Amino acid sequence: MAFVLDFEKPLVELERQIGHLRRLTRERDLEVDSEIGPLEKKLDDLRREIYEELTPMQRVQVARHPRRPYILDYVAALFTDFIELKGDRLFRDDPAIVGGWARLEGRPVMVIGHQKGRDTKENLRRNFGMPHPEGYRKALRLMEMAARFNAPIITLIDTPGAYPGLGAEERGQAAAIARNLEVMAGLETPILAAVVGEGGSGGALALGLADRVIMLSNAVYSVISPEGCAAILWNDASQKERAAEALKLTAPDLLELGLVDEVIPEPPGGAHSDPERTIAALGEAVRRHVEELAKIGSKRLIKPRAKKYMEMGRFAER
Amino acid sequence: MPWFRKDRKPRRPSREKLEIPADAWEKCPECGHVDIRDKFEQALEVCPECGHHRRVAVQVYIDMLTDEGSFSELYNELQSSNPLGFEGYTDKLARALRKAGSHEAVITGSATLEGDELNLGVMDFAFMGGSMGSVVGEKIARLARRSVEERVPLVMVSRSGGARMQEGVLSLMQLAKTSVMISALKRERVPYISVLTDPTTGGVSASFAMQGDVNIAEPNAVIGFAGPRVIKQTIGQDLPKGFQTAEFLLEKGMVDMVVPRVQLRATISNLLKMMQGR
């Protein structure tokens, strides 16, 4: 049984009916096209309707959908010659982050991202896409290498957050994220970050300090999970809808706040309903931004990058 | 009269009872040592018995790390609004303004230390847990930029629960904002010393607090990325004793030293002089 979100249940029912009619057409040679047509239209309309009115928490559910394209799916479809590089040269290789050399329309680039698992076994190995410090240190090693060889860096973000565990703390989770931010601010090569699923706080930002930040329309980016926020503020994790609403974590919200540069529309039923189209849409934007950034001299990137972040924030003056 | 019925003389106190106000005494929360309030104050809120460092007011650090009368506050015109219209935030800000001595979770300014110029920022845990929102990020980034422009060393005294939830991703982006200016500071070779005090966690430890040329921790301060409660929940077991303390971070190589409060001024002054070739 495929994974179904609660608000998608009416769609599944319609899909089941259409499937049934199709089977009838095939098996009994019945002429039911006239009935299938309107049903399909109804399905499309309903899907569009549901997806146009997603609540923030529903978007979080879509962003976490287990059939959503993951980083290696984007890498396989949008790049050629991907050569994965592993390890931070200090402790171990962290499979929650993948990265390596690849070509984007022939141009050598460094592509790095969080990687979730498709099944329990892979999720255990990849720690559900929650990196340890060695993951961030591997990413940093690859980014510094890219800058040395004048290759643009493309980061793809999809993580619940940096892992909050004993080993992670012992090996300096905070210091690792802080180091990435400090070094990324000064890298003399273009950086493009794309939030494609969950943008889980500091664990996401550690790959996200970039010249351009783009985001899929149902991806989310937040300072804390809605569940965590609700637990802290109202002592009740079940108030997550209220928290998701308040946190302004959806792509349109972030575009309005000036925190992301572009939102890439997903297909009407979300990225999981049509991964191929989603990946193609992201690919178009990635190629366009990389091409634009590559025209800017590598020495002339750092100041505008600093300015971009200096302008983020909203406050009053007495 | 039988000997056992002898009249007793009423007992008289050998000396007059002193009237001692209730707040004249102070008890160390760590070892239980009780001493005169003044003694704690003179020792910068460090227990004379066990050396436990208690949290102290912003002004204590300003006095400790600057020459008398040299501190002039900068950017205090900036104040938090409620940019996301987050429920309850406006009230919380009003309450913090009333309760905390400061008007934001960080106080920034310029001063001299042993005659040398420095820019100093001190966070205030009493103001919404020292959390970093737009104003905190802006003040620290501006102070760091001033350090770059004037080539004056930066000292940050941190204590914070992390990014301020009520400003959502705007708060998260303050990690990036402060980092781009610290990065500029490093490129321009202007010294930056970070002092991590109790507690320093979340977005603050994951940005400027861990980016010092030298990271100094105060004794027994809790420092980490995730808070102890979150970790406990994640791993489903109690944390080892001393986990995430300053001493633990020193052992794991995350801070350069653990410096008792009384030595902080001399240590920082001396370090800054050497980093500037003197």
PDB file of N, CA, C and O in Angstrom, chain A residues 162 164 166 169-174 178 181-182 185-186 201-202 205 221 223-224 233-234 242 246-247 254 302 309-310 312-318, chain B residues 76-77 79 86-87 92 103 134-135 145 163 165 168-169 172-174 176-177 179 183 186-187 205-207 211 224-226 231 234 243-244 248 252 254:
ATOM      1  N   ALA A 162      20.281  18.976  11.946  1.00  0.00           N
ATOM      2  CA  ALA A 162      21.529  18.351  12.378  1.00  0.00           C
ATOM      3  C   ALA A 162      21.196  17.399  13.523  1.00  0.00           C
ATOM      4  O   ALA A 162      20.348  17.703  14.357  1.00  0.00           O
ATOM      5  N   PRO A 164      20.849  15.600  16.891  1.00  0.00           N
ATOM      6  CA  PRO A 164      21.116  15.975  18.284  1.00  0.00           C
ATOM      7  C   PRO A 164      21.451  14.763  19.136  1.00  0.00           C
ATOM      8  O   PRO A 164      20.641  14.334  19.946  1.00  0.00           O
ATOM      9  N   LEU A 166      24.682  12.156  21.261  1.00  0.00           N
ATOM     10  CA  LEU A 166      25.901  12.236  22.078  1.00  0.00           C
ATOM     11  C   LEU A 166      27.159  12.423  21.231  1.00  0.00           C
ATOM     12  O   LEU A 166      27.951  13.323  21.459  1.00  0.00           O
ATOM     13  N   GLU A 169      27.453  15.820  19.572  1.00  0.00           N
ATOM     14  CA  GLU A 169      27.868  16.892  20.485  1.00  0.00           C
ATOM     15  C   GLU A 169      29.354  16.764  20.819  1.00  0.00           C
ATOM     16  O   GLU A 169      30.082  17.750  20.819  1.00  0.00           O
ATOM     17  N   GLU A 170      29.777  15.529  21.083  1.00  0.00           N
ATOM     18  CA  GLU A 170      31.175  15.274  21.431  1.00  0.00           C
ATOM     19  C   GLU A 170      32.132  15.749  20.347  1.00  0.00           C
ATOM     20  O   GLU A 170      33.212  16.244  20.620  1.00  0.00           O
ATOM     21  N   ARG A 171      31.709  15.552  19.100  1.00  0.00           N
ATOM     22  CA  ARG A 171      32.595  15.905  17.992  1.00  0.00           C
ATOM     23  C   ARG A 171      32.333  17.315  17.473  1.00  0.00           C
ATOM     24  O   ARG A 171      32.858  17.704  16.442  1.00  0.00           O
ATOM     25  N   GLY A 172      31.513  18.090  18.196  1.00  0.00           N
ATOM     26  CA  GLY A 172      31.398  19.514  17.890  1.00  0.00           C
ATOM     27  C   GLY A 172      30.410  19.856  16.790  1.00  0.00           C
ATOM     28  O   GLY A 172      30.777  20.481  15.793  1.00  0.00           O
ATOM     29  N   GLN A 173      29.151  19.477  16.975  1.00  0.00           N
ATOM     30  CA  GLN A 173      28.122  19.799  15.984  1.00  0.00           C
ATOM     31  C   GLN A 173      28.038  21.314  15.751  1.00  0.00           C
ATOM     32  O   GLN A 173      28.020  21.776  14.621  1.00  0.00           O
ATOM     33  N   ALA A 174      28.003  22.071  16.853  1.00  0.00           N
ATOM     34  CA  ALA A 174      27.889  23.527  16.736  1.00  0.00           C
ATOM     35  C   ALA A 174      29.111  24.100  16.017  1.00  0.00           C
ATOM     36  O   ALA A 174      28.988  24.928  15.108  1.00  0.00           O
ATOM     37  N   ALA A 178      29.140  26.155  12.508  1.00  0.00           N
ATOM     38  CA  ALA A 178      29.700  27.508  12.556  1.00  0.00           C
ATOM     39  C   ALA A 178      30.855  27.664  11.556  1.00  0.00           C
ATOM     40  O   ALA A 178      30.968  28.675  10.864  1.00  0.00           O
ATOM     41  N   LEU A 181      29.573  27.942   7.935  1.00  0.00           N
ATOM     42  CA  LEU A 181      29.015  29.268   7.651  1.00  0.00           C
ATOM     43  C   LEU A 181      30.131  30.279   7.417  1.00  0.00           C
ATOM     44  O   LEU A 181      30.099  31.067   6.468  1.00  0.00           O
ATOM     45  N   GLU A 182      31.139  30.234   8.296  1.00  0.00           N
ATOM     46  CA  GLU A 182      32.242  31.186   8.205  1.00  0.00           C
ATOM     47  C   GLU A 182      33.013  31.012   6.889  1.00  0.00           C
ATOM     48  O   GLU A 182      33.326  31.985   6.207  1.00  0.00           O
ATOM     49  N   ALA A 185      31.009  31.872   3.591  1.00  0.00           N
ATOM     50  CA  ALA A 185      30.890  33.317   3.387  1.00  0.00           C
ATOM     51  C   ALA A 185      32.058  33.851   2.554  1.00  0.00           C
ATOM     52  O   ALA A 185      31.921  34.861   1.869  1.00  0.00           O
ATOM     53  N   GLY A 186      33.189  33.163   2.597  1.00  0.00           N
ATOM     54  CA  GLY A 186      34.381  33.684   1.928  1.00  0.00           C
ATOM     55  C   GLY A 186      34.872  32.874   0.740  1.00  0.00           C
ATOM     56  O   GLY A 186      35.950  33.147   0.214  1.00  0.00           O
ATOM     57  N   SER A 201      16.460  24.003   9.966  1.00  0.00           N
ATOM     58  CA  SER A 201      17.252  24.904  10.812  1.00  0.00           C
ATOM     59  C   SER A 201      18.756  24.922  10.490  1.00  0.00           C
ATOM     60  O   SER A 201      19.145  24.881   9.325  1.00  0.00           O
ATOM     61  N   GLY A 202      19.582  24.986  11.521  1.00  0.00           N
ATOM     62  CA  GLY A 202      21.033  25.103  11.343  1.00  0.00           C
ATOM     63  C   GLY A 202      21.617  23.962  10.525  1.00  0.00           C
ATOM     64  O   GLY A 202      22.584  24.142   9.791  1.00  0.00           O
ATOM     65  N   LEU A 205      20.985  25.143   7.018  1.00  0.00           N
ATOM     66  CA  LEU A 205      21.747  26.356   6.703  1.00  0.00           C
ATOM     67  C   LEU A 205      23.238  26.073   6.534  1.00  0.00           C
ATOM     68  O   LEU A 205      23.919  26.765   5.773  1.00  0.00           O
ATOM     69  N   TYR A 221      11.256  25.618   5.117  1.00  0.00           N
ATOM     70  CA  TYR A 221      12.540  26.033   5.692  1.00  0.00           C
ATOM     71  C   TYR A 221      12.172  26.655   7.025  1.00  0.00           C
ATOM     72  O   TYR A 221      11.347  27.565   7.064  1.00  0.00           O
ATOM     73  N   VAL A 223      13.230  27.526  11.405  1.00  0.00           N
ATOM     74  CA  VAL A 223      14.211  27.659  12.478  1.00  0.00           C
ATOM     75  C   VAL A 223      14.046  26.518  13.481  1.00  0.00           C
ATOM     76  O   VAL A 223      14.974  26.157  14.192  1.00  0.00           O
ATOM     77  N   ILE A 224      12.851  25.918  13.495  1.00  0.00           N
ATOM     78  CA  ILE A 224      12.572  24.792  14.396  1.00  0.00           C
ATOM     79  C   ILE A 224      11.404  24.022  13.794  1.00  0.00           C
ATOM     80  O   ILE A 224      10.590  24.602  13.069  1.00  0.00           O
ATOM     81  N   LEU A 233       6.594  26.164  23.205  1.00  0.00           N
ATOM     82  CA  LEU A 233       5.738  27.308  23.507  1.00  0.00           C
ATOM     83  C   LEU A 233       4.478  26.923  24.262  1.00  0.00           C
ATOM     84  O   LEU A 233       4.040  27.635  25.153  1.00  0.00           O
ATOM     85  N   TRP A 234       3.879  25.791  23.882  1.00  0.00           N
ATOM     86  CA  TRP A 234       2.584  25.455  24.477  1.00  0.00           C
ATOM     87  C   TRP A 234       2.600  24.111  25.173  1.00  0.00           C
ATOM     88  O   TRP A 234       1.536  23.584  25.520  1.00  0.00           O
ATOM     89  N   ARG A 242      -0.793  24.974  14.524  1.00  0.00           N
ATOM     90  CA  ARG A 242      -0.719  26.354  14.994  1.00  0.00           C
ATOM     91  C   ARG A 242       0.718  26.878  14.857  1.00  0.00           C
ATOM     92  O   ARG A 242       0.952  28.004  14.414  1.00  0.00           O
ATOM     93  N   ALA A 246       2.356  29.881  12.429  1.00  0.00           N
ATOM     94  CA  ALA A 246       3.042  31.031  13.020  1.00  0.00           C
ATOM     95  C   ALA A 246       4.477  31.182  12.516  1.00  0.00           C
ATOM     96  O   ALA A 246       4.970  32.303  12.393  1.00  0.00           O
ATOM     97  N   LEU A 247       5.137  30.073  12.206  1.00  0.00           N
ATOM     98  CA  LEU A 247       6.571  30.122  11.884  1.00  0.00           C
ATOM     99  C   LEU A 247       6.879  30.692  10.503  1.00  0.00           C
ATOM    100  O   LEU A 247       8.025  31.019  10.205  1.00  0.00           O
ATOM    101  N   LEU A 254       8.624  32.696   2.550  1.00  0.00           N
ATOM    102  CA  LEU A 254      10.041  33.060   2.579  1.00  0.00           C
ATOM    103  C   LEU A 254      10.413  33.960   1.413  1.00  0.00           C
ATOM    104  O   LEU A 254      11.275  34.824   1.530  1.00  0.00           O
ATOM    105  N   ILE A 302      32.114  37.700  -3.126  1.00  0.00           N
ATOM    106  CA  ILE A 302      32.039  37.715  -1.662  1.00  0.00           C
ATOM    107  C   ILE A 302      31.318  38.936  -1.108  1.00  0.00           C
ATOM    108  O   ILE A 302      30.490  38.811  -0.206  1.00  0.00           O
ATOM    109  N   TYR A 309      23.217  38.888   2.959  1.00  0.00           N
ATOM    110  CA  TYR A 309      22.843  38.435   4.303  1.00  0.00           C
ATOM    111  C   TYR A 309      22.740  39.588   5.303  1.00  0.00           C
ATOM    112  O   TYR A 309      21.959  39.518   6.248  1.00  0.00           O
ATOM    113  N   MET A 310      23.535  40.645   5.082  1.00  0.00           N
ATOM    114  CA  MET A 310      23.428  41.811   5.970  1.00  0.00           C
ATOM    115  C   MET A 310      22.038  42.439   5.895  1.00  0.00           C
ATOM    116  O   MET A 310      21.585  43.078   6.830  1.00  0.00           O
ATOM    117  N   MET A 312      19.236  40.813   5.638  1.00  0.00           N
ATOM    118  CA  MET A 312      18.181  39.945   6.173  1.00  0.00           C
ATOM    119  C   MET A 312      17.895  40.272   7.628  1.00  0.00           C
ATOM    120  O   MET A 312      18.791  40.286   8.464  1.00  0.00           O
ATOM    121  N   GLY A 313      16.644  40.499   7.915  1.00  0.00           N
ATOM    122  CA  GLY A 313      16.239  40.850   9.274  1.00  0.00           C
ATOM    123  C   GLY A 313      15.235  41.986   9.219  1.00  0.00           C
ATOM    124  O   GLY A 313      15.284  42.806   8.297  1.00  0.00           O
ATOM    125  N   ARG A 314      14.317  41.994  10.169  1.00  0.00           N
ATOM    126  CA  ARG A 314      13.320  43.074  10.221  1.00  0.00           C
ATOM    127  C   ARG A 314      13.195  43.560  11.655  1.00  0.00           C
ATOM    128  O   ARG A 314      13.008  42.782  12.566  1.00  0.00           O
ATOM    129  N   PHE A 315      13.316  44.881  11.810  1.00  0.00           N
ATOM    130  CA  PHE A 315      13.258  45.447  13.159  1.00  0.00           C
ATOM    131  C   PHE A 315      12.828  46.894  13.078  1.00  0.00           C
ATOM    132  O   PHE A 315      12.673  47.447  11.991  1.00  0.00           O
ATOM    133  N   ALA A 316      12.648  47.492  14.252  1.00  0.00           N
ATOM    134  CA  ALA A 316      12.247  48.895  14.316  1.00  0.00           C
ATOM    135  C   ALA A 316      13.395  49.717  14.887  1.00  0.00           C
ATOM    136  O   ALA A 316      14.337  49.164  15.447  1.00  0.00           O
ATOM    137  N   GLU A 317      13.327  51.025  14.701  1.00  0.00           N
ATOM    138  CA  GLU A 317      14.322  51.898  15.338  1.00  0.00           C
ATOM    139  C   GLU A 317      13.621  52.877  16.244  1.00  0.00           C
ATOM    140  O   GLU A 317      12.604  53.437  15.876  1.00  0.00           O
ATOM    141  N   ARG A 318      14.171  52.995  17.427  1.00  0.00           N
ATOM    142  CA  ARG A 318      13.586  53.884  18.417  1.00  0.00           C
ATOM    143  C   ARG A 318      13.744  55.329  18.023  1.00  0.00           C
ATOM    144  O   ARG A 318      14.794  55.739  17.582  1.00  0.00           O
TER     145      ARG A 318
ATOM    146  N   ASN B  76      21.834  51.029  20.262  1.00  0.00           N
ATOM    147  CA  ASN B  76      20.723  50.721  21.175  1.00  0.00           C
ATOM    148  C   ASN B  76      19.400  51.292  20.678  1.00  0.00           C
ATOM    149  O   ASN B  76      18.370  51.123  21.296  1.00  0.00           O
ATOM    150  N   GLU B  77      19.460  51.955  19.504  1.00  0.00           N
ATOM    151  CA  GLU B  77      18.203  52.448  18.924  1.00  0.00           C
ATOM    152  C   GLU B  77      17.424  51.317  18.231  1.00  0.00           C
ATOM    153  O   GLU B  77      16.246  51.453  17.939  1.00  0.00           O
ATOM    154  N   GLN B  79      15.299  48.090  17.892  1.00  0.00           N
ATOM    155  CA  GLN B  79      14.439  47.296  18.768  1.00  0.00           C
ATOM    156  C   GLN B  79      13.597  46.300  17.979  1.00  0.00           C
ATOM    157  O   GLN B  79      13.235  46.533  16.834  1.00  0.00           O
ATOM    158  N   PHE B  86       3.800  36.927  15.082  1.00  0.00           N
ATOM    159  CA  PHE B  86       3.786  35.664  15.833  1.00  0.00           C
ATOM    160  C   PHE B  86       2.998  35.845  17.131  1.00  0.00           C
ATOM    161  O   PHE B  86       3.263  36.767  17.898  1.00  0.00           O
ATOM    162  N   GLU B  87       2.039  34.942  17.379  1.00  0.00           N
ATOM    163  CA  GLU B  87       1.159  35.129  18.540  1.00  0.00           C
ATOM    164  C   GLU B  87       1.940  35.141  19.848  1.00  0.00           C
ATOM    165  O   GLU B  87       2.814  34.311  20.103  1.00  0.00           O
ATOM    166  N   LYS B  92       5.515  39.144  24.962  1.00  0.00           N
ATOM    167  CA  LYS B  92       6.760  38.619  25.526  1.00  0.00           C
ATOM    168  C   LYS B  92       7.859  39.673  25.492  1.00  0.00           C
ATOM    169  O   LYS B  92       8.640  39.801  26.430  1.00  0.00           O
ATOM    170  N   HIS B 103      17.627  46.318  26.963  1.00  0.00           N
ATOM    171  CA  HIS B 103      16.515  46.505  26.038  1.00  0.00           C
ATOM    172  C   HIS B 103      16.596  45.551  24.856  1.00  0.00           C
ATOM    173  O   HIS B 103      15.837  45.650  23.922  1.00  0.00           O
ATOM    174  N   SER B 134      16.233  39.256  14.763  1.00  0.00           N
ATOM    175  CA  SER B 134      16.789  40.235  13.821  1.00  0.00           C
ATOM    176  C   SER B 134      17.676  41.275  14.504  1.00  0.00           C
ATOM    177  O   SER B 134      18.740  41.616  13.988  1.00  0.00           O
ATOM    178  N   VAL B 135      17.237  41.786  15.656  1.00  0.00           N
ATOM    179  CA  VAL B 135      17.993  42.871  16.290  1.00  0.00           C
ATOM    180  C   VAL B 135      19.341  42.370  16.838  1.00  0.00           C
ATOM    181  O   VAL B 135      20.371  43.006  16.625  1.00  0.00           O
ATOM    182  N   ARG B 145      31.294  44.555  11.779  1.00  0.00           N
ATOM    183  CA  ARG B 145      31.657  45.377  10.617  1.00  0.00           C
ATOM    184  C   ARG B 145      32.468  46.595  11.060  1.00  0.00           C
ATOM    185  O   ARG B 145      33.447  46.978  10.428  1.00  0.00           O
ATOM    186  N   ALA B 163      18.550  30.610  18.376  1.00  0.00           N
ATOM    187  CA  ALA B 163      17.767  31.518  17.539  1.00  0.00           C
ATOM    188  C   ALA B 163      16.397  31.767  18.169  1.00  0.00           C
ATOM    189  O   ALA B 163      15.858  30.896  18.847  1.00  0.00           O
ATOM    190  N   MET B 165      12.756  31.734  18.114  1.00  0.00           N
ATOM    191  CA  MET B 165      11.666  31.072  17.378  1.00  0.00           C
ATOM    192  C   MET B 165      10.627  32.034  16.803  1.00  0.00           C
ATOM    193  O   MET B 165      10.145  31.844  15.701  1.00  0.00           O
ATOM    194  N   GLY B 168      11.023  33.222  13.314  1.00  0.00           N
ATOM    195  CA  GLY B 168      11.132  32.194  12.278  1.00  0.00           C
ATOM    196  C   GLY B 168      12.467  32.181  11.557  1.00  0.00           C
ATOM    197  O   GLY B 168      13.523  32.295  12.178  1.00  0.00           O
ATOM    198  N   VAL B 169      12.402  32.062  10.225  1.00  0.00           N
ATOM    199  CA  VAL B 169      13.633  31.941   9.429  1.00  0.00           C
ATOM    200  C   VAL B 169      14.437  33.247   9.442  1.00  0.00           C
ATOM    201  O   VAL B 169      15.640  33.238   9.211  1.00  0.00           O
ATOM    202  N   LEU B 172      16.871  32.453  11.916  1.00  0.00           N
ATOM    203  CA  LEU B 172      17.859  31.489  11.408  1.00  0.00           C
ATOM    204  C   LEU B 172      18.904  32.201  10.544  1.00  0.00           C
ATOM    205  O   LEU B 172      20.096  31.913  10.606  1.00  0.00           O
ATOM    206  N   MET B 173      18.444  33.165   9.741  1.00  0.00           N
ATOM    207  CA  MET B 173      19.366  33.860   8.834  1.00  0.00           C
ATOM    208  C   MET B 173      20.352  34.766   9.579  1.00  0.00           C
ATOM    209  O   MET B 173      21.347  35.203   9.006  1.00  0.00           O
ATOM    210  N   GLN B 174      20.093  35.024  10.865  1.00  0.00           N
ATOM    211  CA  GLN B 174      21.056  35.805  11.642  1.00  0.00           C
ATOM    212  C   GLN B 174      22.345  35.003  11.884  1.00  0.00           C
ATOM    213  O   GLN B 174      23.404  35.574  12.103  1.00  0.00           O
ATOM    214  N   ALA B 176      23.709  33.268   9.537  1.00  0.00           N
ATOM    215  CA  ALA B 176      24.464  33.557   8.315  1.00  0.00           C
ATOM    216  C   ALA B 176      24.984  34.986   8.336  1.00  0.00           C
ATOM    217  O   ALA B 176      26.122  35.261   7.964  1.00  0.00           O
ATOM    218  N   LYS B 177      24.115  35.897   8.804  1.00  0.00           N
ATOM    219  CA  LYS B 177      24.481  37.306   8.802  1.00  0.00           C
ATOM    220  C   LYS B 177      25.686  37.581   9.698  1.00  0.00           C
ATOM    221  O   LYS B 177      26.642  38.252   9.289  1.00  0.00           O
ATOM    222  N   SER B 179      27.835  35.408  10.629  1.00  0.00           N
ATOM    223  CA  SER B 179      28.980  34.654  10.095  1.00  0.00           C
ATOM    224  C   SER B 179      29.671  35.370   8.943  1.00  0.00           C
ATOM    225  O   SER B 179      30.896  35.307   8.834  1.00  0.00           O
ATOM    226  N   SER B 183      33.516  36.284   9.136  1.00  0.00           N
ATOM    227  CA  SER B 183      34.376  35.820   8.051  1.00  0.00           C
ATOM    228  C   SER B 183      35.224  36.981   7.500  1.00  0.00           C
ATOM    229  O   SER B 183      36.420  36.833   7.249  1.00  0.00           O
ATOM    230  N   LYS B 186      38.042  37.808   9.877  1.00  0.00           N
ATOM    231  CA  LYS B 186      39.162  36.873   9.761  1.00  0.00           C
ATOM    232  C   LYS B 186      40.019  37.219   8.536  1.00  0.00           C
ATOM    233  O   LYS B 186      41.235  37.209   8.598  1.00  0.00           O
ATOM    234  N   ARG B 187      39.329  37.508   7.408  1.00  0.00           N
ATOM    235  CA  ARG B 187      40.062  37.849   6.179  1.00  0.00           C
ATOM    236  C   ARG B 187      40.917  39.086   6.379  1.00  0.00           C
ATOM    237  O   ARG B 187      42.031  39.179   5.885  1.00  0.00           O
ATOM    238  N   SER B 205      25.700  29.110  19.390  1.00  0.00           N
ATOM    239  CA  SER B 205      26.913  28.287  19.396  1.00  0.00           C
ATOM    240  C   SER B 205      27.239  27.814  17.982  1.00  0.00           C
ATOM    241  O   SER B 205      28.397  27.592  17.649  1.00  0.00           O
ATOM    242  N   ALA B 206      26.209  27.679  17.126  1.00  0.00           N
ATOM    243  CA  ALA B 206      26.450  27.232  15.748  1.00  0.00           C
ATOM    244  C   ALA B 206      26.815  28.383  14.825  1.00  0.00           C
ATOM    245  O   ALA B 206      26.821  28.229  13.599  1.00  0.00           O
ATOM    246  N   SER B 207      27.098  29.557  15.390  1.00  0.00           N
ATOM    247  CA  SER B 207      27.597  30.650  14.541  1.00  0.00           C
ATOM    248  C   SER B 207      28.703  31.396  15.286  1.00  0.00           C
ATOM    249  O   SER B 207      29.721  30.782  15.643  1.00  0.00           O
ATOM    250  N   GLN B 211      33.159  30.805  16.559  1.00  0.00           N
ATOM    251  CA  GLN B 211      34.038  31.247  15.471  1.00  0.00           C
ATOM    252  C   GLN B 211      35.207  32.103  15.943  1.00  0.00           C
ATOM    253  O   GLN B 211      35.904  32.705  15.121  1.00  0.00           O
ATOM    254  N   GLY B 224      26.716  23.822  23.898  1.00  0.00           N
ATOM    255  CA  GLY B 224      26.453  22.734  22.963  1.00  0.00           C
ATOM    256  C   GLY B 224      25.589  23.190  21.815  1.00  0.00           C
ATOM    257  O   GLY B 224      25.220  24.362  21.738  1.00  0.00           O
ATOM    258  N   PHE B 225      25.262  22.271  20.939  1.00  0.00           N
ATOM    259  CA  PHE B 225      24.364  22.595  19.842  1.00  0.00           C
ATOM    260  C   PHE B 225      22.930  22.355  20.295  1.00  0.00           C
ATOM    261  O   PHE B 225      22.168  23.273  20.530  1.00  0.00           O
ATOM    262  N   ALA B 226      22.568  21.106  20.478  1.00  0.00           N
ATOM    263  CA  ALA B 226      21.236  20.789  20.980  1.00  0.00           C
ATOM    264  C   ALA B 226      21.228  20.938  22.492  1.00  0.00           C
ATOM    265  O   ALA B 226      22.229  20.695  23.153  1.00  0.00           O
ATOM    266  N   ILE B 231      18.499  16.216  23.535  1.00  0.00           N
ATOM    267  CA  ILE B 231      19.366  15.052  23.337  1.00  0.00           C
ATOM    268  C   ILE B 231      18.829  13.864  24.130  1.00  0.00           C
ATOM    269  O   ILE B 231      18.737  12.744  23.632  1.00  0.00           O
ATOM    270  N   THR B 234      16.045  12.387  22.338  1.00  0.00           N
ATOM    271  CA  THR B 234      16.436  11.703  21.114  1.00  0.00           C
ATOM    272  C   THR B 234      17.031  10.328  21.401  1.00  0.00           C
ATOM    273  O   THR B 234      16.683   9.354  20.760  1.00  0.00           O
ATOM    274  N   PHE B 243      28.441  16.152  30.796  1.00  0.00           N
ATOM    275  CA  PHE B 243      28.276  16.270  29.349  1.00  0.00           C
ATOM    276  C   PHE B 243      27.919  17.707  28.988  1.00  0.00           C
ATOM    277  O   PHE B 243      27.105  18.333  29.662  1.00  0.00           O
ATOM    278  N   GLN B 244      28.528  18.228  27.929  1.00  0.00           N
ATOM    279  CA  GLN B 244      28.264  19.588  27.445  1.00  0.00           C
ATOM    280  C   GLN B 244      28.694  20.695  28.407  1.00  0.00           C
ATOM    281  O   GLN B 244      28.236  21.815  28.309  1.00  0.00           O
ATOM    282  N   PHE B 248      34.145  19.686  29.558  1.00  0.00           N
ATOM    283  CA  PHE B 248      33.946  18.630  28.556  1.00  0.00           C
ATOM    284  C   PHE B 248      34.366  19.136  27.171  1.00  0.00           C
ATOM    285  O   PHE B 248      35.067  18.456  26.424  1.00  0.00           O
ATOM    286  N   LYS B 252      37.309  17.875  24.628  1.00  0.00           N
ATOM    287  CA  LYS B 252      37.012  17.433  23.263  1.00  0.00           C
ATOM    288  C   LYS B 252      37.627  18.359  22.208  1.00  0.00           C
ATOM    289  O   LYS B 252      37.459  18.150  21.003  1.00  0.00           O
ATOM    290  N   MET B 254      36.979  21.715  21.641  1.00  0.00           N
ATOM    291  CA  MET B 254      36.102  22.711  21.025  1.00  0.00           C
ATOM    292  C   MET B 254      36.355  24.135  21.523  1.00  0.00           C
ATOM    293  O   MET B 254      35.937  25.087  20.892  1.00  0.00           O
TER     294      MET B 254
END
